[in-house]
Amino acid sequence: MNKKENACPVCCTIGQPVENVTVRHLVKKELMLSVDDNSYWLCLDEDCDVAYYTETKAMFRKDDLKVPLWFKRDADPKYACYCNEITEEQVIETVVNTGIDSMKDIINAIKSKANAQCRVRNPAGKCCTKAFNEAIEKGKDIRDN
Ligand SMILES: [Zn+2]
């Protein structure tokens, strides 16, 4: 494979591989059938409009998705956990106002019933832990300073 094949066709940033089952669940309903069996990459550049692309340069833009990509600059809302639809703001508020700072306790404080469906809910097809922990750290900074 040519090493440029996993670079975003628009911003040329090297993307993160994502299973097509994840892409299929996240694009808008009318686009589901356009998701083929190719490998997809997620463009991680915060300023680029591209969400997913293939090595044949097929792509979906962030507006083609049902949810905002948390790492894009204008994401609104910015989800810390896609499975439970918990925003970064909710995590920060909970950390600041309740003193809780473990991911599990925060999820329980916000949602009565927790879900874990990262493969089909998170745009990276993986656990939301990293974004969640970053939100906890932001909350702790506000709380402890
Ligand atoms: Zn890009």
Coordinates of N, CA, C and O and ligand atoms in Angstrom, one line a residue:
M1 N 0.8 -1.2 0.0 CA 0.0 0.0 0.0 C 0.9 1.3 0.0 O 1.8 1.4 0.8
N2 N 0.5 2.2 -0.8 CA 1.2 3.5 -0.9 C 0.9 4.2 0.4 O -0.3 4.2 0.9
K3 N 1.9 4.8 1.0 CA 1.6 5.4 2.4 C 0.7 6.6 2.3 O 0.2 7.0 3.3
K4 N 0.6 7.2 1.1 CA -0.3 8.3 1.0 C -1.8 7.9 1.0 O -2.7 8.7 1.1
E5 N -2.0 6.6 0.8 CA -3.4 6.1 0.7 C -4.2 6.3 2.0 O -5.4 6.4 1.9
N6 N -3.6 6.4 3.1 CA -4.4 6.7 4.3 C -4.3 8.1 4.8 O -4.7 8.5 5.9
A7 N -3.9 9.0 3.8 CA -4.0 10.4 4.1 C -5.3 11.0 3.6 O -5.8 10.6 2.5
C8 N -5.8 12.0 4.4 CA -7.1 12.6 4.0 C -6.9 13.3 2.6 O -5.9 14.1 2.4
P9 N -7.8 13.1 1.6 CA -7.6 13.7 0.3 C -7.7 15.3 0.3 O -7.3 15.9 -0.6
V10 N -8.3 15.8 1.4 CA -8.4 17.3 1.5 C -7.2 17.9 2.3 O -6.6 18.8 1.8
C11 N -7.0 17.4 3.5 CA -6.0 18.1 4.3 C -4.7 17.3 4.4 O -3.7 17.8 5.0
C12 N -4.7 16.1 3.9 CA -3.4 15.3 3.8 C -3.0 14.8 5.2 O -1.9 14.2 5.3
T13 N -3.8 14.9 6.2 CA -3.4 14.4 7.5 C -3.6 12.8 7.5 O -4.6 12.4 6.8
I14 N -2.8 12.1 8.1 CA -3.0 10.6 8.1 C -4.1 10.3 9.1 O -4.2 10.8 10.2
G15 N -5.1 9.5 8.6 CA -6.3 9.3 9.3 C -6.2 8.0 10.2 O -5.2 7.3 10.3
Q16 N -7.3 7.8 10.9 CA -7.3 6.6 11.8 C -8.3 5.6 11.2 O -9.4 6.0 10.8
P17 N -7.9 4.3 11.1 CA -8.8 3.4 10.5 C -10.1 3.1 11.3 O -10.0 3.1 12.5
V18 N -11.2 3.0 10.5 CA -12.5 2.8 11.2 C -13.2 1.7 10.4 O -13.1 1.7 9.2
E19 N -13.9 0.8 11.1 CA -14.6 -0.3 10.4 C -15.8 0.3 9.6 O -16.4 1.3 10.1
N20 N -16.2 -0.3 8.5 CA -17.3 0.3 7.8 C -18.6 0.2 8.5 O -19.5 0.9 8.2
V21 N -18.7 -0.8 9.4 CA -20.0 -0.9 10.2 C -20.2 0.4 11.0 O -21.3 0.9 11.2
T22 N -19.1 1.0 11.5 CA -19.1 2.2 12.3 C -19.6 3.4 11.4 O -20.5 4.1 11.7
V23 N -19.0 3.4 10.2 CA -19.3 4.5 9.2 C -20.8 4.4 8.9 O -21.6 5.4 8.9
R24 N -21.3 3.2 8.6 CA -22.6 2.9 8.2 C -23.6 3.4 9.3 O -24.7 3.9 8.9
H25 N -23.3 3.2 10.5 CA -24.2 3.6 11.6 C -24.2 5.2 11.8 O -25.1 5.7 12.4
L26 N -23.1 5.8 11.4 CA -23.0 7.3 11.7 C -23.4 8.2 10.6 O -23.7 9.4 10.9
V27 N -23.4 7.7 9.3 CA -23.8 8.7 8.3 C -25.3 8.8 8.3 O -26.0 8.0 8.9
K28 N -25.8 9.9 7.8 CA -27.3 10.1 7.7 C -27.9 9.0 6.9 O -27.3 8.4 6.0
K29 N -29.2 8.7 7.3 CA -29.9 7.6 6.8 C -29.9 7.5 5.2 O -29.7 6.4 4.7
E30 N -30.1 8.6 4.6 CA -30.1 8.6 3.1 C -28.7 8.3 2.5 O -28.7 8.0 1.3
L31 N -27.7 8.3 3.3 CA -26.3 8.0 2.8 C -25.9 6.6 3.1 O -24.8 6.1 2.6
M32 N -26.6 5.9 3.9 CA -26.2 4.6 4.4 C -25.8 3.6 3.3 O -24.9 2.9 3.4
L33 N -26.6 3.7 2.2 CA -26.3 2.8 1.1 C -25.1 3.1 0.3 O -24.6 2.3 -0.5
S34 N -24.6 4.3 0.5 CA -23.4 4.7 -0.2 C -22.1 4.2 0.5 O -21.0 4.4 0.0
V35 N -22.3 3.7 1.7 CA -21.1 3.2 2.5 C -20.8 1.8 1.9 O -21.7 0.9 2.0
D36 N -19.7 1.6 1.3 CA -19.4 0.3 0.7 C -18.5 -0.5 1.6 O -18.4 -0.2 2.8
D37 N -17.9 -1.6 1.0 CA -17.2 -2.5 1.9 C -15.7 -2.1 2.0 O -14.9 -2.9 2.5
N38 N -15.3 -0.9 1.5 CA -14.0 -0.5 1.6 C -13.6 -0.2 3.0 O -14.4 -0.1 3.9
S39 N -12.3 -0.1 3.2 CA -11.8 0.4 4.5 C -11.9 1.9 4.5 O -11.7 2.6 3.5
Y40 N -12.3 2.4 5.7 CA -12.5 3.8 5.9 C -11.5 4.4 6.8 O -11.0 3.6 7.7
W41 N -11.1 5.7 6.7 CA -10.3 6.4 7.6 C -11.1 7.6 8.1 O -11.9 8.2 7.4
L42 N -10.8 7.9 9.4 CA -11.4 9.1 10.0 C -10.4 10.2 10.0 O -9.2 10.0 10.4
C43 N -10.8 11.3 9.4 CA -9.9 12.5 9.4 C -9.9 13.2 10.7 O -10.9 13.6 11.2
L44 N -8.7 13.2 11.4 CA -8.6 13.7 12.8 C -8.3 15.2 12.8 O -8.1 15.8 13.9
D45 N -8.1 15.8 11.6 CA -7.8 17.3 11.7 C -8.9 18.1 12.1 O -10.0 18.0 11.6
E46 N -8.7 19.0 13.1 CA -9.8 19.7 13.7 C -10.4 20.7 12.8 O -11.6 21.1 13.0
D47 N -9.7 21.2 11.8 CA -10.3 22.2 10.9 C -10.8 21.7 9.6 O -11.3 22.4 8.8
C48 N -10.6 20.4 9.3 CA -10.9 19.8 8.0 C -12.4 19.4 8.0 O -12.9 18.9 9.0
D49 N -13.1 19.6 6.9 CA -14.5 19.2 6.8 C -14.8 17.8 6.6 O -15.9 17.3 6.6
V50 N -13.7 17.0 6.2 CA -13.8 15.6 5.9 C -14.0 14.8 7.2 O -13.3 15.0 8.2
A51 N -15.0 13.9 7.2 CA -15.2 13.0 8.3 C -14.5 11.7 8.0 O -13.5 11.3 8.6
Y52 N -15.0 10.9 7.0 CA -14.5 9.6 6.6 C -14.0 9.6 5.1 O -14.7 10.3 4.3
Y53 N -13.0 8.8 4.8 CA -12.6 8.7 3.4 C -12.1 7.3 3.1 O -11.7 6.6 4.1
T54 N -12.0 6.9 1.9 CA -11.4 5.7 1.5 C -10.2 5.9 0.6 O -10.0 7.0 0.2
E55 N -9.5 4.8 0.4 CA -8.3 5.0 -0.5 C -8.7 5.4 -1.9 O -7.8 5.9 -2.7
T56 N -9.9 5.1 -2.3 CA -10.3 5.5 -3.7 C -10.9 7.0 -3.7 O -11.4 7.4 -4.6
K57 N -10.7 7.6 -2.5 CA -11.0 9.1 -2.4 C -12.5 9.3 -2.3 O -12.9 10.5 -2.4
A58 N -13.3 8.3 -2.0 CA -14.7 8.5 -1.7 C -14.7 9.1 -0.3 O -13.8 8.8 0.5
M59 N -15.6 10.1 -0.1 CA -15.6 10.6 1.3 C -16.9 11.1 1.8 O -17.8 11.3 1.0
F60 N -17.0 11.2 3.1 CA -18.2 11.8 3.7 C -17.7 13.0 4.5 O -16.7 12.9 5.2
R61 N -18.4 14.1 4.4 CA -18.0 15.2 5.2 C -18.7 15.2 6.5 O -19.7 14.5 6.7
K62 N -18.3 16.1 7.4 CA -18.8 16.0 8.8 C -20.3 16.3 8.8 O -21.1 15.8 9.6
D63 N -20.8 17.1 7.8 CA -22.2 17.4 7.7 C -23.0 16.2 7.2 O -24.3 16.2 7.2
D64 N -22.4 15.1 6.7 CA -23.1 13.9 6.3 C -23.3 13.0 7.5 O -24.0 11.9 7.3
L65 N -22.8 13.3 8.6 CA -23.0 12.4 9.8 C -24.2 12.9 10.7 O -24.6 14.0 10.7
K66 N -24.7 11.9 11.4 CA -25.8 12.2 12.3 C -25.3 12.9 13.6 O -26.1 13.5 14.3
V67 N -24.1 12.7 13.9 CA -23.6 13.3 15.1 C -22.3 14.2 14.8 O -21.6 13.9 13.9
P68 N -22.1 15.2 15.6 CA -20.9 16.0 15.4 C -19.6 15.2 15.9 O -19.7 14.4 16.8
L69 N -18.5 15.4 15.2 CA -17.3 14.8 15.6 C -16.6 15.6 16.7 O -16.4 16.8 16.5
W70 N -16.4 15.0 17.8 CA -16.0 15.7 19.0 C -14.7 16.5 18.9 O -14.5 17.5 19.5
F71 N -13.8 16.1 18.0 CA -12.5 16.7 17.9 C -12.5 17.8 16.9 O -11.5 18.5 16.7
K72 N -13.6 18.0 16.1 CA -13.6 19.1 15.1 C -13.9 20.4 15.9 O -14.7 20.4 16.9
R73 N -13.3 21.5 15.4 CA -13.3 22.7 16.2 C -14.7 23.2 16.5 O -15.0 23.7 17.6
D74 N -15.7 23.1 15.5 CA -17.0 23.6 15.7 C -18.0 22.6 16.2 O -19.2 22.8 16.1
A75 N -17.6 21.5 16.8 CA -18.5 20.4 17.2 C -19.5 21.0 18.2 O -19.1 21.6 19.2
D76 N -20.8 20.7 18.0 CA -21.8 21.2 18.9 C -23.0 20.3 18.8 O -23.7 20.2 17.8
P77 N -23.4 19.5 19.8 CA -22.6 19.5 21.1 C -21.3 18.7 20.9 O -21.2 17.9 20.0
K78 N -20.4 18.8 21.9 CA -19.2 18.1 21.9 C -19.4 16.9 22.8 O -19.5 17.1 24.0
Y79 N -19.5 15.7 22.3 CA -19.8 14.6 23.1 C -18.5 14.0 23.8 O -17.5 13.8 23.1
A80 N -18.6 13.7 25.0 CA -17.5 13.0 25.7 C -17.8 11.5 25.7 O -16.9 10.7 25.6
C81 N -19.1 11.2 25.6 CA -19.5 9.8 25.5 C -20.6 9.7 24.6 O -21.7 10.2 24.8
Y82 N -20.4 9.1 23.4 CA -21.5 8.9 22.4 C -22.5 7.9 22.8 O -23.7 8.0 22.5
C83 N -22.1 6.8 23.5 CA -23.0 5.8 23.8 C -24.1 6.3 24.7 O -25.2 5.9 24.6
N84 N -23.8 7.2 25.6 CA -24.8 7.7 26.5 C -25.2 9.1 26.2 O -25.9 9.7 27.0
E85 N -24.7 9.6 25.1 CA -25.0 11.0 24.7 C -24.7 12.0 25.9 O -25.5 12.8 26.3
I86 N -23.5 11.9 26.4 CA -23.1 12.8 27.5 C -22.1 13.8 26.9 O -21.1 13.4 26.2
T87 N -22.4 15.1 27.1 CA -21.5 16.1 26.5 C -20.3 16.4 27.4 O -20.4 16.1 28.6
E88 N -19.3 17.0 26.8 CA -18.1 17.4 27.6 C -18.6 18.4 28.7 O -18.1 18.3 29.8
E89 N -19.5 19.3 28.3 CA -20.0 20.3 29.3 C -20.7 19.6 30.5 O -20.5 20.0 31.6
Q90 N -21.5 18.5 30.3 CA -22.1 17.8 31.4 C -21.0 17.2 32.3 O -21.2 17.1 33.5
V91 N -20.0 16.6 31.7 CA -18.9 16.0 32.5 C -18.3 17.0 33.4 O -18.1 16.9 34.6
I92 N -17.9 18.2 32.7 CA -17.2 19.2 33.5 C -18.1 19.7 34.6 O -17.7 19.8 35.7
E93 N -19.4 20.0 34.3 CA -20.3 20.4 35.4 C -20.4 19.5 36.5 O -20.4 19.9 37.7
T94 N -20.5 18.2 36.2 CA -20.6 17.2 37.2 C -19.4 17.1 38.1 O -19.5 17.1 39.3
V95 N -18.2 17.2 37.5 CA -17.0 17.2 38.2 C -16.9 18.4 39.1 O -16.6 18.3 40.3
V96 N -17.2 19.6 38.6 CA -17.1 20.8 39.3 C -18.2 20.8 40.5 O -17.9 21.2 41.6
N97 N -19.4 20.4 40.2 CA -20.5 20.6 41.2 C -20.6 19.5 42.2 O -21.2 19.7 43.2
T98 N -20.2 18.3 41.8 CA -20.4 17.2 42.8 C -19.1 16.6 43.4 O -19.2 15.9 44.3
G99 N -18.0 17.0 42.8 CA -16.8 16.5 43.3 C -16.4 15.1 42.8 O -15.4 14.5 43.1
I100 N -17.4 14.4 42.1 CA -17.2 13.1 41.6 C -16.1 13.2 40.4 O -16.2 14.1 39.6
D101 N -15.2 12.3 40.4 CA -14.3 12.4 39.2 C -13.9 11.0 38.6 O -12.9 10.9 38.0
S102 N -14.7 10.0 38.8 CA -14.4 8.7 38.1 C -15.5 8.6 37.0 O -16.6 9.0 37.1
M103 N -15.0 8.1 35.8 CA -15.9 8.1 34.7 C -17.2 7.3 35.0 O -18.3 7.7 34.6
K104 N -17.1 6.2 35.7 CA -18.2 5.4 35.9 C -19.3 6.1 36.8 O -20.4 6.1 36.5
D105 N -18.8 6.8 37.9 CA -19.7 7.5 38.7 C -20.3 8.7 38.0 O -21.5 9.1 38.3
I106 N -19.5 9.4 37.1 CA -20.1 10.5 36.4 C -21.2 10.0 35.5 O -22.3 10.6 35.5
I107 N -21.0 8.9 34.8 CA -22.0 8.4 33.9 C -23.3 8.0 34.7 O -24.4 8.4 34.4
N108 N -23.1 7.4 35.9 CA -24.2 7.0 36.7 C -24.9 8.3 37.2 O -26.1 8.2 37.4
A109 N -24.2 9.3 37.5 CA -24.8 10.6 38.0 C -25.6 11.2 36.9 O -26.7 11.9 37.2
I110 N -25.2 11.1 35.7 CA -26.0 11.8 34.6 C -27.1 10.9 34.0 O -28.2 11.4 33.8
K111 N -26.8 9.6 33.9 CA -27.8 8.7 33.3 C -28.1 7.6 34.2 O -27.3 7.1 34.9
S112 N -29.4 7.3 34.3 CA -29.8 6.2 35.2 C -29.4 4.8 34.6 O -29.2 3.9 35.3
K113 N -29.4 4.7 33.3 CA -29.1 3.5 32.7 C -27.9 3.7 31.7 O -28.1 4.4 30.7
A114 N -26.8 3.1 31.9 CA -25.6 3.3 31.1 C -25.6 2.3 29.9 O -26.0 1.2 30.0
N115 N -25.1 2.8 28.8 CA -25.0 2.0 27.6 C -23.5 1.9 27.2 O -22.8 2.8 27.5
A116 N -23.1 0.8 26.5 CA -21.8 0.8 26.0 C -21.9 0.3 24.5 O -22.1 -0.9 24.3
Q117 N -21.9 1.1 23.6 CA -22.1 0.7 22.2 C -21.1 1.5 21.3 O -21.5 2.0 20.3
C118 N -19.9 1.5 21.8 CA -18.9 2.4 21.1 C -18.7 2.0 19.6 O -18.5 2.9 18.8
R119 N -18.8 0.8 19.3 CA -18.5 0.3 17.9 C -19.4 1.0 16.9 O -19.1 1.3 15.8
V120 N -20.7 1.2 17.3 CA -21.7 1.8 16.4 C -22.1 3.2 16.8 O -22.7 3.9 16.0
R121 N -21.7 3.7 17.9 CA -22.1 5.0 18.3 C -20.9 6.0 18.3 O -21.1 7.2 18.0
N122 N -19.7 5.6 18.6 CA -18.6 6.5 18.6 C -18.0 6.6 17.2 O -17.8 5.6 16.5
P123 N -17.8 7.8 16.6 CA -17.3 7.9 15.3 C -15.9 7.3 15.0 O -15.6 7.0 13.9
A124 N -15.2 7.0 16.1 CA -13.9 6.3 15.9 C -14.1 4.8 16.0 O -13.2 4.0 15.8
G125 N -15.4 4.4 16.4 CA -15.7 2.9 16.5 C -15.0 2.3 17.7 O -15.0 1.1 17.9
K126 N -14.6 3.1 18.6 CA -13.9 2.7 19.8 C -14.4 3.4 21.0 O -15.1 4.4 20.9
C127 N -14.0 2.9 22.2 CA -14.4 3.5 23.4 C -14.2 5.0 23.5 O -13.2 5.5 23.0
C128 N -15.1 5.6 24.2 CA -15.0 7.1 24.3 C -14.1 7.5 25.5 O -14.0 8.7 25.8
T129 N -13.5 6.6 26.1 CA -12.7 6.9 27.3 C -11.7 8.1 27.2 O -11.7 8.9 28.1
K130 N -11.0 8.2 26.1 CA -10.0 9.2 26.0 C -10.6 10.6 26.1 O -10.2 11.5 26.9
A131 N -11.7 10.8 25.3 CA -12.4 12.1 25.3 C -13.0 12.4 26.7 O -13.0 13.5 27.2
F132 N -13.5 11.3 27.3 CA -14.2 11.4 28.6 C -13.1 11.9 29.6 O -13.4 12.8 30.4
N133 N -12.0 11.2 29.6 CA -11.0 11.6 30.6 C -10.4 13.0 30.4 O -10.1 13.7 31.4
E134 N -10.4 13.4 29.2 CA -10.0 14.8 28.9 C -11.0 15.8 29.5 O -10.6 16.8 30.1
A135 N -12.3 15.5 29.4 CA -13.3 16.3 30.0 C -13.2 16.3 31.5 O -13.4 17.3 32.2
I136 N -12.9 15.1 32.1 CA -12.8 15.1 33.6 C -11.6 16.0 34.0 O -11.7 16.7 35.0
E137 N -10.5 15.9 33.3 CA -9.4 16.7 33.6 C -9.7 18.2 33.6 O -9.3 19.0 34.4
K138 N -10.5 18.6 32.5 CA -10.9 20.0 32.4 C -11.7 20.4 33.6 O -11.5 21.5 34.2
G139 N -12.6 19.5 34.0 CA -13.5 19.8 35.2 C -12.7 19.9 36.4 O -12.9 20.8 37.3
K140 N -11.7 19.0 36.6 CA -10.9 19.1 37.8 C -10.1 20.4 37.9 O -9.9 20.9 39.0
D141 N -9.6 20.8 36.7 CA -8.8 22.1 36.7 C -9.7 23.2 37.2 O -9.2 24.1 37.9
I142 N -10.9 23.2 36.7 CA -11.8 24.3 37.1 C -12.2 24.2 38.6 O -12.1 25.2 39.3
R143 N -12.4 23.0 39.1 CA -12.8 22.8 40.4 C -11.7 23.1 41.4 O -11.9 23.6 42.5
D144 N -10.5 22.7 41.1 CA -9.4 22.8 42.0 C -8.6 24.0 42.0 O -7.7 24.2 42.7
N145 N -9.0 24.9 41.0 CA -8.2 26.2 41.0 C -9.0 27.4 41.4 O -10.2 27.4 41.5
Ligands
ZN1 ZN -9.0 16.0 6.4

